[in-house]
Short mmCIF file of C-alpha atoms in Angstrom, two decimals:
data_model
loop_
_atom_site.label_atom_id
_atom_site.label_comp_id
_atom_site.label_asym_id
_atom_site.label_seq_id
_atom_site.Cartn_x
_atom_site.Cartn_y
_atom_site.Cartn_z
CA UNK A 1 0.00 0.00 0.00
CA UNK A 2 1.05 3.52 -0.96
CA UNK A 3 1.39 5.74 2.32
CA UNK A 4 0.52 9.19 2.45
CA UNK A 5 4.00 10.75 4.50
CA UNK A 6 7.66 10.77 3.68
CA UNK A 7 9.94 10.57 6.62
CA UNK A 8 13.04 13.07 5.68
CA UNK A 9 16.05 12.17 7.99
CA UNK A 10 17.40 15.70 7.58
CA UNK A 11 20.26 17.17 10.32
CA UNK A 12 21.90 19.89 8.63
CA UNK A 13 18.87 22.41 8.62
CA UNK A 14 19.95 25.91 8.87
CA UNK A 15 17.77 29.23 9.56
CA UNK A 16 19.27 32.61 10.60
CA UNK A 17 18.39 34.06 13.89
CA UNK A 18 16.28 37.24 13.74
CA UNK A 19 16.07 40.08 16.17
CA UNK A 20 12.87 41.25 18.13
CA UNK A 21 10.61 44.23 18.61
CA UNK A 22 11.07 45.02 22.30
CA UNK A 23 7.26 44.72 23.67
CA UNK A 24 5.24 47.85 25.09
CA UNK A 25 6.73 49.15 28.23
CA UNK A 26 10.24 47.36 27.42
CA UNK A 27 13.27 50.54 27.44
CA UNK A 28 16.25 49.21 26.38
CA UNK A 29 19.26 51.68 27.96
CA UNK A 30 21.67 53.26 25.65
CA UNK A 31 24.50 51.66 27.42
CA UNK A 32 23.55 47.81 27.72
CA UNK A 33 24.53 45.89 28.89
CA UNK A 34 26.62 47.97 30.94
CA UNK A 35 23.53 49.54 32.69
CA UNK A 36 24.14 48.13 35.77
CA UNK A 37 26.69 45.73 37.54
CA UNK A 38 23.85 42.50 36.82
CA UNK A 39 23.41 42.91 33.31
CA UNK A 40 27.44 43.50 33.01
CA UNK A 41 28.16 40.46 35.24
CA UNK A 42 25.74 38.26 33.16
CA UNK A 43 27.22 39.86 30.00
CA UNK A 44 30.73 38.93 31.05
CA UNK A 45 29.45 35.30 31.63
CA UNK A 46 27.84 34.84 28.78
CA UNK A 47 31.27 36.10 26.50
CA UNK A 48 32.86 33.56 28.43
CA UNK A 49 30.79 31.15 27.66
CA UNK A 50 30.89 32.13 23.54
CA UNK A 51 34.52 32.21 23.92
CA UNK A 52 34.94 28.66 24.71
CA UNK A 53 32.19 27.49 21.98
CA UNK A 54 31.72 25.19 20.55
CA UNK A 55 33.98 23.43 23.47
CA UNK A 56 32.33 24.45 25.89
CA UNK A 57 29.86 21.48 26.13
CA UNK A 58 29.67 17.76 25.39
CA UNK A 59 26.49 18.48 23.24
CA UNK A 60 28.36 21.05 21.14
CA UNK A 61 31.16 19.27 20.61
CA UNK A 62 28.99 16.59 18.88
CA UNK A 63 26.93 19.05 16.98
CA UNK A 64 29.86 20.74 15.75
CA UNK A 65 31.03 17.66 13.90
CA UNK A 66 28.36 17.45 11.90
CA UNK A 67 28.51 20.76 11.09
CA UNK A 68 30.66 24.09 11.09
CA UNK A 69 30.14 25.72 14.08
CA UNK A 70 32.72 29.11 14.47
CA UNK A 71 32.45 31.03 17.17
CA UNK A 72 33.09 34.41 15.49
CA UNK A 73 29.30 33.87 13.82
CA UNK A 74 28.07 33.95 17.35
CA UNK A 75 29.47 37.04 18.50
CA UNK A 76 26.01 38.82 19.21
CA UNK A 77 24.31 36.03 21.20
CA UNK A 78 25.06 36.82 24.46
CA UNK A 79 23.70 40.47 24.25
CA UNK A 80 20.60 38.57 22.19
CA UNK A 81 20.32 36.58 25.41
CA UNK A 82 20.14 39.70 27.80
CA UNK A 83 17.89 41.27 25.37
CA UNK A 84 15.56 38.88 24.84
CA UNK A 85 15.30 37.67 28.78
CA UNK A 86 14.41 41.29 29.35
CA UNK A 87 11.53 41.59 26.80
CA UNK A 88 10.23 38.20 28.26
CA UNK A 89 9.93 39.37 31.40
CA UNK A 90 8.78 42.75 30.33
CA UNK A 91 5.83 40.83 28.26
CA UNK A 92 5.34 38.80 31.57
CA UNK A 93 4.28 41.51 33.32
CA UNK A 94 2.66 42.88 30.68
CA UNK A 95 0.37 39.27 30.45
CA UNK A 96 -0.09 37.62 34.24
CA UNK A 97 -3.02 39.11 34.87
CA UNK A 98 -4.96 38.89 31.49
CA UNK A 99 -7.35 36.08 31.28
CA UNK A 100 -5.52 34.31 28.34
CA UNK A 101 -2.34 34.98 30.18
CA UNK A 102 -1.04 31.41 29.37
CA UNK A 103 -1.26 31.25 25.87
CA UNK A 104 -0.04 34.85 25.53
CA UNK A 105 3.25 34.22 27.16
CA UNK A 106 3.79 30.51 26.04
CA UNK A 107 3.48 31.73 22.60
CA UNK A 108 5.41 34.97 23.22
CA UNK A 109 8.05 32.47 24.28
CA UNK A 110 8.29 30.27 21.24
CA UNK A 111 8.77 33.20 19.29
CA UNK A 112 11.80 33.69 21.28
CA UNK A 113 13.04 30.19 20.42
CA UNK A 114 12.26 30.60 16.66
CA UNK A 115 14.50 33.97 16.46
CA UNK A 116 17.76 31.97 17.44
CA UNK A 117 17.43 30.20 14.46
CA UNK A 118 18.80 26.62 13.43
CA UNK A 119 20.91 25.81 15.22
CA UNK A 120 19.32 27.59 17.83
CA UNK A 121 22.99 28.62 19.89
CA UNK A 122 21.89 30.37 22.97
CA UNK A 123 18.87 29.15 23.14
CA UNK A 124 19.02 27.03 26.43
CA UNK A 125 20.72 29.74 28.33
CA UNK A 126 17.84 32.25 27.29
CA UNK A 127 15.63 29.93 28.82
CA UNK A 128 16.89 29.28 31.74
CA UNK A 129 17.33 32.87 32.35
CA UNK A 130 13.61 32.81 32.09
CA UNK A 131 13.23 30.21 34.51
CA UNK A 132 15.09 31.72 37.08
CA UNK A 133 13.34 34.81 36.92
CA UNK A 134 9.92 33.09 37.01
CA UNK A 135 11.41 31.77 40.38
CA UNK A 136 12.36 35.05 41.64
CA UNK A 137 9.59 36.54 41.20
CA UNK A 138 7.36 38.43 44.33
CA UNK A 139 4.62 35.73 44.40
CA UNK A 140 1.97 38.98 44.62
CA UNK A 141 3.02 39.35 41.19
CA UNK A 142 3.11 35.57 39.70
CA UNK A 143 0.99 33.44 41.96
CA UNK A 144 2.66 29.65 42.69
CA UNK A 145 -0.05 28.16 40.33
CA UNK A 146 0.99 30.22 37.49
CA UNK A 147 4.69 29.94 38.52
CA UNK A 148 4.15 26.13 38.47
CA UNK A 149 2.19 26.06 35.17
CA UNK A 150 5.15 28.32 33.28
CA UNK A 151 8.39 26.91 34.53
CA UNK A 152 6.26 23.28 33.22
CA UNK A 153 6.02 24.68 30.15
CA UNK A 154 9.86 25.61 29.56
CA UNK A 155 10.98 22.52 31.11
CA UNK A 156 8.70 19.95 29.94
CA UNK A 157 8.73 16.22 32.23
CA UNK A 158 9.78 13.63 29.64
CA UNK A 159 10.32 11.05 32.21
CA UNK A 160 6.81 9.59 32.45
CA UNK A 161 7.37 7.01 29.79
CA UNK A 162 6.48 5.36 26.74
CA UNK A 163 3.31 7.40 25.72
CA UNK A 164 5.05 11.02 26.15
CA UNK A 165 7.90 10.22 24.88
CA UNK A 166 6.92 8.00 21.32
CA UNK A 167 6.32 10.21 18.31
CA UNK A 168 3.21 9.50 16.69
CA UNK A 169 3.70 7.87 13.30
CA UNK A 170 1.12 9.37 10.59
CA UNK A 171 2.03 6.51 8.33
CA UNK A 172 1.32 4.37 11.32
CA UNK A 173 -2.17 6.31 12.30
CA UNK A 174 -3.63 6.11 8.15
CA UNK A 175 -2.64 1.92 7.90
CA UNK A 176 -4.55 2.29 11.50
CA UNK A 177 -7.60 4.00 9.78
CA UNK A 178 -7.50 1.95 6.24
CA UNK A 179 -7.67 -1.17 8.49
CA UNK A 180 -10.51 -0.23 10.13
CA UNK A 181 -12.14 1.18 7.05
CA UNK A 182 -11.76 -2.51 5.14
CA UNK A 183 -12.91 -4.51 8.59
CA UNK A 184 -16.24 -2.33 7.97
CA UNK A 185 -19.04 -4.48 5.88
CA UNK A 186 -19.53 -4.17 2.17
CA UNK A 187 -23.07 -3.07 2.38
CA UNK A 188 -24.69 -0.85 0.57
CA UNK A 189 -25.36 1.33 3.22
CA UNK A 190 -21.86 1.61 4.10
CA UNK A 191 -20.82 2.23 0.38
CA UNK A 192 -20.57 5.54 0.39
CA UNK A 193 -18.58 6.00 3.49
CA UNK A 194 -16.00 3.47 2.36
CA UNK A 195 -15.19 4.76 -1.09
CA UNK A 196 -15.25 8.87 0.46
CA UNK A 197 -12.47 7.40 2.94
CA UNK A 198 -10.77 4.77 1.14
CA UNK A 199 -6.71 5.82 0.94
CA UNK A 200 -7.47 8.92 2.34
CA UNK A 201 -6.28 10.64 5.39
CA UNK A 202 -9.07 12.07 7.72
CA UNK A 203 -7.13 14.72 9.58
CA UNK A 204 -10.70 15.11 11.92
CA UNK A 205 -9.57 12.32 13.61
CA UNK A 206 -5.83 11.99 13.19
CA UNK A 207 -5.48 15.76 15.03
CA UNK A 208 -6.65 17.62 17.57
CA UNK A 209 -5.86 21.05 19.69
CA UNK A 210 -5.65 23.17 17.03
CA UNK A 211 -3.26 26.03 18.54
CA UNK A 212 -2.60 29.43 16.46
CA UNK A 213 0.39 31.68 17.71
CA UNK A 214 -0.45 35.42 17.12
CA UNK A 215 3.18 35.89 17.26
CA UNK A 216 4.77 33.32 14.88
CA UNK A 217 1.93 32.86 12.75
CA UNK A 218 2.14 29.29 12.61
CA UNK A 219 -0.76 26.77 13.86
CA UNK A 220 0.53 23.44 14.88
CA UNK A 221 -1.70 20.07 15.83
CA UNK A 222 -0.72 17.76 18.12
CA UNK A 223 -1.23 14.10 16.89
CA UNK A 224 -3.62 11.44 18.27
CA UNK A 225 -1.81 8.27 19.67
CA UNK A 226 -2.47 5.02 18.26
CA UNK A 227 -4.59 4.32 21.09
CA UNK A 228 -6.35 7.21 21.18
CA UNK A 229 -7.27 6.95 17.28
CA UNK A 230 -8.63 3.40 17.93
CA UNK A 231 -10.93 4.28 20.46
CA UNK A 232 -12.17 6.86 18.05
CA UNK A 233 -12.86 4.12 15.90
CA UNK A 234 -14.41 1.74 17.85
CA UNK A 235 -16.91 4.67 19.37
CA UNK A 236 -18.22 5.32 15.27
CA UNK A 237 -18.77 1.98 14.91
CA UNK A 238 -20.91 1.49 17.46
CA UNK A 239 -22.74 5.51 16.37
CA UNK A 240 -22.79 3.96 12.89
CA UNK A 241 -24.65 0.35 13.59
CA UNK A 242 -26.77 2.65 15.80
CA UNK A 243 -27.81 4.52 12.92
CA UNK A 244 -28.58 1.20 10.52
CA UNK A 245 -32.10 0.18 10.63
CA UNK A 246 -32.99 -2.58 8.34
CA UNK A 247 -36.38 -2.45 8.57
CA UNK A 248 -36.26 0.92 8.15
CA UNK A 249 -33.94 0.43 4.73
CA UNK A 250 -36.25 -2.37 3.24
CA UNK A 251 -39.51 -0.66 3.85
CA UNK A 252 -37.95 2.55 2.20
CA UNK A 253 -36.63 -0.14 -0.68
CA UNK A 254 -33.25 1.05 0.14
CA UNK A 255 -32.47 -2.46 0.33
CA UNK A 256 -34.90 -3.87 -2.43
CA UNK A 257 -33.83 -7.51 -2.58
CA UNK A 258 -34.24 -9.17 0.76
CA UNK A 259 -32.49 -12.55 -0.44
CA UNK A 260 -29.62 -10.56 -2.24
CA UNK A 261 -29.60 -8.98 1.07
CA UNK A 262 -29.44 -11.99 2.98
CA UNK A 263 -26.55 -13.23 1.37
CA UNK A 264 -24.50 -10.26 1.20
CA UNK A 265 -24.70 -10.46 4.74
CA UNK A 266 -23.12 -14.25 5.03
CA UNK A 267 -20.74 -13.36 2.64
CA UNK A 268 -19.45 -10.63 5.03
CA UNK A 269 -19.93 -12.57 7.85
CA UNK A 270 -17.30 -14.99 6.58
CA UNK A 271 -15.26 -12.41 5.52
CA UNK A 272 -14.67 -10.77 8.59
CA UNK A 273 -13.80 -13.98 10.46
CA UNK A 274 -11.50 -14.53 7.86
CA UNK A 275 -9.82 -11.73 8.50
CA UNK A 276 -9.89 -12.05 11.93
CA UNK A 277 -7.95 -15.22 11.60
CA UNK A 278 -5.52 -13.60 9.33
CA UNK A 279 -4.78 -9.97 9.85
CA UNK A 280 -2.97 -9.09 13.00
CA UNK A 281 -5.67 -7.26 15.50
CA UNK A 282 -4.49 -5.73 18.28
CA UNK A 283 -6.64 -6.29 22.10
CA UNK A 284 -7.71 -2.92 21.61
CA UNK A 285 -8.56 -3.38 17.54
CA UNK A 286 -10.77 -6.47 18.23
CA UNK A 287 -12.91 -4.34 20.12
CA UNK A 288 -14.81 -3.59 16.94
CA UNK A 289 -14.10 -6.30 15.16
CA UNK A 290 -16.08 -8.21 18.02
CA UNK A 291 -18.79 -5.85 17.84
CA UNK A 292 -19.62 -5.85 13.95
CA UNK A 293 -19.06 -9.93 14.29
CA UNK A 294 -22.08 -10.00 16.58
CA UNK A 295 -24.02 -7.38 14.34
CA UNK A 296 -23.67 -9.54 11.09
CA UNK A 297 -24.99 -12.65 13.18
CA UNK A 298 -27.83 -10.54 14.92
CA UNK A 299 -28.73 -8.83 11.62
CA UNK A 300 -28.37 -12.33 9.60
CA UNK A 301 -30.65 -13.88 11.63
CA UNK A 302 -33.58 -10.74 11.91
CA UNK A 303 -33.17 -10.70 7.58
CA UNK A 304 -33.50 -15.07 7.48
CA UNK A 305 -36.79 -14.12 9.73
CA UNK A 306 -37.85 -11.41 7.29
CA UNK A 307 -37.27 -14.23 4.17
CA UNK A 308 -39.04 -16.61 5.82
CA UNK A 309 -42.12 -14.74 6.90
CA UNK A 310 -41.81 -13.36 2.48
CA UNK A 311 -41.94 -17.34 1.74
CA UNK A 312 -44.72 -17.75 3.85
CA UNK A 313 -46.50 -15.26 2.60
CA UNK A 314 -46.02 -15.68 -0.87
CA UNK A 315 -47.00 -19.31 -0.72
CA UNK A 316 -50.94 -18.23 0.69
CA UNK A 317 -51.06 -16.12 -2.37
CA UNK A 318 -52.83 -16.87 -4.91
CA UNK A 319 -50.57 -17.31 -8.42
CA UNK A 320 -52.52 -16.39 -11.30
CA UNK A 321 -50.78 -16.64 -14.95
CA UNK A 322 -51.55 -12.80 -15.25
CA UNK A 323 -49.08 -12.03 -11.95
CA UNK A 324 -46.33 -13.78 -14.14
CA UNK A 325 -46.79 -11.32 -17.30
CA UNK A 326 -44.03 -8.54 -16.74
CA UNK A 327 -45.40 -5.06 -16.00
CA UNK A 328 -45.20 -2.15 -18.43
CA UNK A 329 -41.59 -1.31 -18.24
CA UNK A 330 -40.93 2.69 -17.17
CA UNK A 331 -40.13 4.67 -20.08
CA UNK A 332 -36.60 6.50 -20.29
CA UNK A 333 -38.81 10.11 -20.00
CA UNK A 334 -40.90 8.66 -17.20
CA UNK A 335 -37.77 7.74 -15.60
CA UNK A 336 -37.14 11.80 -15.69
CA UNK A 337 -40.29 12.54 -14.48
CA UNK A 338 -41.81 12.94 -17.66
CA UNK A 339 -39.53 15.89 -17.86
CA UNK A 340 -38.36 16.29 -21.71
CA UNK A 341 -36.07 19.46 -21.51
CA UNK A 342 -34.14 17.61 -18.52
CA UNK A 343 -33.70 14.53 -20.38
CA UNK A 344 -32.83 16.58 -23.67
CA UNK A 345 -30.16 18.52 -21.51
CA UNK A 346 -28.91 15.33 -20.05
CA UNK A 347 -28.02 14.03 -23.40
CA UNK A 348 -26.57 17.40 -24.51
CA UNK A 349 -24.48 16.93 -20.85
CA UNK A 350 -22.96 13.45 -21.92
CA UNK A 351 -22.26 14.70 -25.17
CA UNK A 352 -20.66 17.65 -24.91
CA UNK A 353 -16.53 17.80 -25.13
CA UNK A 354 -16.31 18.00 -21.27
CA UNK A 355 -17.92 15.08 -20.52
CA UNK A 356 -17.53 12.60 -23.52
CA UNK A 357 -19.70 9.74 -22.02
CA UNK A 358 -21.53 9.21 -25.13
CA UNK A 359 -20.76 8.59 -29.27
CA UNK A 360 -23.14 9.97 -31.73
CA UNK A 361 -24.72 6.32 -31.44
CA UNK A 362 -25.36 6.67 -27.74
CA UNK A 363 -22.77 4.19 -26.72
CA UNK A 364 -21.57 4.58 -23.27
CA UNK A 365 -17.85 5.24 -24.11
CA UNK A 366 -17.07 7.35 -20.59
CA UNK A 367 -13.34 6.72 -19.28
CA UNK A 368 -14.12 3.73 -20.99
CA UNK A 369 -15.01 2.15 -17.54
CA UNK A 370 -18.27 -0.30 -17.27
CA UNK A 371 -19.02 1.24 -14.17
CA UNK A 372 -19.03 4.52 -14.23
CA UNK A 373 -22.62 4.52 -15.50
CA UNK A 374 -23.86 3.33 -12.44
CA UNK A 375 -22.15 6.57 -10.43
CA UNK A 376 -23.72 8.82 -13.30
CA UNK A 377 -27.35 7.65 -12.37
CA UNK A 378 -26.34 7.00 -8.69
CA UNK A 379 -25.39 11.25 -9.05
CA UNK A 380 -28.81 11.77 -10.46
CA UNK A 381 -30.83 9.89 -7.71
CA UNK A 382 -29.46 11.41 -5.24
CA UNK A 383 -30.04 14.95 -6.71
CA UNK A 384 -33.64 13.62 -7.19
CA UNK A 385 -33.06 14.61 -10.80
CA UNK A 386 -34.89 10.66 -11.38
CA UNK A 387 -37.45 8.74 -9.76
CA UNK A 388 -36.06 6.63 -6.84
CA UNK A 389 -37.32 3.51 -5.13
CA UNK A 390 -36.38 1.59 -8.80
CA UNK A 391 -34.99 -1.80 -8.40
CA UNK A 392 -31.42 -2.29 -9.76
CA UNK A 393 -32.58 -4.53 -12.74
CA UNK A 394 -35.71 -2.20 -13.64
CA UNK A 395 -33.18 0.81 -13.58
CA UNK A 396 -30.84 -0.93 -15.85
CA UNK A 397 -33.52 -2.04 -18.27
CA UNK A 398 -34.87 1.63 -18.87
CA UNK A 399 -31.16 3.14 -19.03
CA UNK A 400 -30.34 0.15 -21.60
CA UNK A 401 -33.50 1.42 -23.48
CA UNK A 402 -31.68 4.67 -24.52
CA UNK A 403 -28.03 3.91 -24.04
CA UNK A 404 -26.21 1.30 -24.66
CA UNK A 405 -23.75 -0.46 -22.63
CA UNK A 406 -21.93 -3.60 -21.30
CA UNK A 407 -23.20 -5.08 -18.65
CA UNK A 408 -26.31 -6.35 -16.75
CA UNK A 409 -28.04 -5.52 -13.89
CA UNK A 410 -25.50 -6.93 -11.84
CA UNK A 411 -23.17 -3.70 -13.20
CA UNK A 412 -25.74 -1.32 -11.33
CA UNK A 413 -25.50 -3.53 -8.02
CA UNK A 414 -21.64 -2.82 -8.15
CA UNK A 415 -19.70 -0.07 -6.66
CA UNK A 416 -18.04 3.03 -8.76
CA UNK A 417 -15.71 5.15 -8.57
CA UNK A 418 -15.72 8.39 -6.47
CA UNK A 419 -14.43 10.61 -8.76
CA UNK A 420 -17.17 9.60 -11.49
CA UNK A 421 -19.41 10.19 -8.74
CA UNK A 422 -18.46 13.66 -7.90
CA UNK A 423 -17.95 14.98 -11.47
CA UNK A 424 -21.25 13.96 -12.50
CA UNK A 425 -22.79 15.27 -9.71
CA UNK A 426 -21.25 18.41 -10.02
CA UNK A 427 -22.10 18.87 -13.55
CA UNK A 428 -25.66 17.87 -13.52
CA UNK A 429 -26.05 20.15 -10.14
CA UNK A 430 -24.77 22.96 -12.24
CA UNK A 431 -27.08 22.25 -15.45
CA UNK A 432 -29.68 19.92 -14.93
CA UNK A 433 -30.69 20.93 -10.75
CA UNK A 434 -32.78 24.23 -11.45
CA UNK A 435 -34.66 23.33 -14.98
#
């Protein structure tokens, strides 16, 4: 199977750092950092600290052989540093007592970490800076709870485990979904649902918290867990056997062959515990697998009632010879609702140069696939651009009437293609909809 996401092993990124706009309030002296003896002894410090670098660290020692690291093109960090410390805690003070205070100064912070650049030198001694003046500060001014809630923030607790520390794998979270999507029965009620989805990627249910930073203009998403995408999963299957109502579907001829029906049904029985014998399910997979297992036997045996109460019935009829004479078949205009300037534009439609489903003889020549007729009329159903309630081999008889194609009635009991689906449904909402 195709997947969706490239994974790019990439470690020689590089960015430029960028300065800042000092925030409201923030005056920067005209002699920093020799404004006063902190600022000049943290100054001093930091110098040192560029002086040594890249040696001045295990971890930059190993970053600098993969890459050139010179400490002359890092001259202006340790005033950046100073700087930028100050305009956090200037935009601090600026944000504790606002009622999105959090997000303000979280974001406010990231900025900070985008402007050193890649590699971001500097960096982890801007943030600690930070941190320690969090710590300082009068609790009048930062309360403990929003002292606690911050300094989590810049130093994030990676030591609880497997689930904070594993990267979700998108590749990993779309086979998830696909799996799921083929365990689900081939019924016609589920059709439409399996060919919208199939070997896409439904980013509803792959993401959530949807974050947007005012200050960097980026959004980011943080990714479900496998676990968390599979209980996702097995809650719409249960929502979407809840909304199946076979009585409902057969008395709205929905589902207009009962026996057909019956035996779609075994056939998906079986296939499902075939593939619960041979595809790998995880505990937490076989949730739903269970469930629709003891759906198809529950809804098996309701439809075998429904046949046999049909047989039943049918034998206390009465079977005259005139009961076996075919009805009138519906006429290709009565199939439009006796609507000549909509069937007249629909063969204008599947002639015209867009389109090109039809010769001059009325052959169905479209994408020269079988099937695709069946989306084109499944399109004009659902528009209510035809009469519904038709069974599959009375629909194909009037279509074969004026068109001809390969194919019996068995064609218009398969599936189609999505994108036939769409384009004709597009088109015909566009032309055929408001005559």
């Amino acid at each position: 199977m195709k997947l969706p996401f490239i994974n790019l092993k990439v470690t020689k990124i590089t960015s430029p750092s960028f300065e800042l706009t000092p925030p409201k309030d923030c005056i920067i002296p005209k002699t920093f950092p020799n404004c006063c003896k902190n600022h000049k002894r943290l100054h001093n410090e930091l110098k040192s600290w560029i002086n040594d670098f890249p040696n001045c660290c295990d971890y930059h020692k190993e970053m600098s052989k993969k890459r050139t690291l010179k400490k002359e093109d890092f001259q202006y960090v340790p005033q950046k540093i100073l700087k930028q410390i100050m305009f956090t805690k200037t935009h601090i003070d600026l944000f504790i007592d606002s009622n999105n205070w959090y997000k303000e100064i979280t974001h406010y912070i990231d900025l900070n970490k985008i402007s050193f650049g890649n590699p971001n030198i500097g960096y982890d001694r801007y943030i600690e800076g930070v941190k320690q003046n969090i710590i300082s500060r009068d609790e009048q001014i930062i309360s403990p709870e929003k002292k606690e809630k911050l300094l989590k923030y810049i130093t994030p607790d990676f030591s609880n485990t497997k689930e904070k520390c594993s990267v979700s794998d998108l590749n990993l979270l779309y086979l998830v979904f696909q799996k799921w999507l083929e365990t689900f029965p081939d019924l016609q009620h589920f059709k439409k649902l399996k060919i919208k989805f199939k070997k896409k990627f439904p980013t509803s249910v792959m993401f959530y918290d949807h974050d947007y930073n005012r200050y960097t203009g980026f959004s980011t998403f943080k990714v479900r867990t496998k676990r968390e995408l599979i209980q996702i999963l097995n809650d719409a299957t249960k929502q979407l056997l809840i909304g199946y109502n076979s009585t409902e579907l057969i008395r709205k001829r929905v589902i207009d062959d009962v026996h057909s029906h019956r035996i779609d049904l075994e056939n998906e029985n079986h296939r499902l515990i075939q593939n619960k014998l041979l595809r790998g399910y995880s505990n937490k997979e076989m949730k739903y697998v269970q469930l629709l297992e003891k759906w198809l036997d529950n809804e098996s045996r309701h439809i075998n009632e429904i046949c046999k109460k049909i047989e039943v019935l049918n034998k206390s009829k009465k079977v005259v010879a005139k009961s076996n004479v075919r009805k009138k078949e519906m006429t290709f205009l009565e199939l439009f609702r006796n609507n000549q300037d909509r069937v007249d534009k629909f063969f204008k439609i599947l002639n015209s140069e867009r389109i090109g489903a039809l010769d001059e003889n009325n052959n169905w020549i479209y994408k020269s696939t079988k099937n695709s007729i069946v989306a084109c009329f499944e399109a004009l159903e659902d528009l209510e651009i035809i009469r519904k309630g038709l069974t599959k081999a009375k629909l194909q008889r009037t279509v074969k009437s004026e068109i001809d194609f390969e194919g019996n009635e068995k064609l218009f009991r398969n599936g189609f293609k999505n994108e036939d689906y769409e384009e004709f449904k597009s088109v015909f909402e566009a032309h055929l909809i408001k005559i």
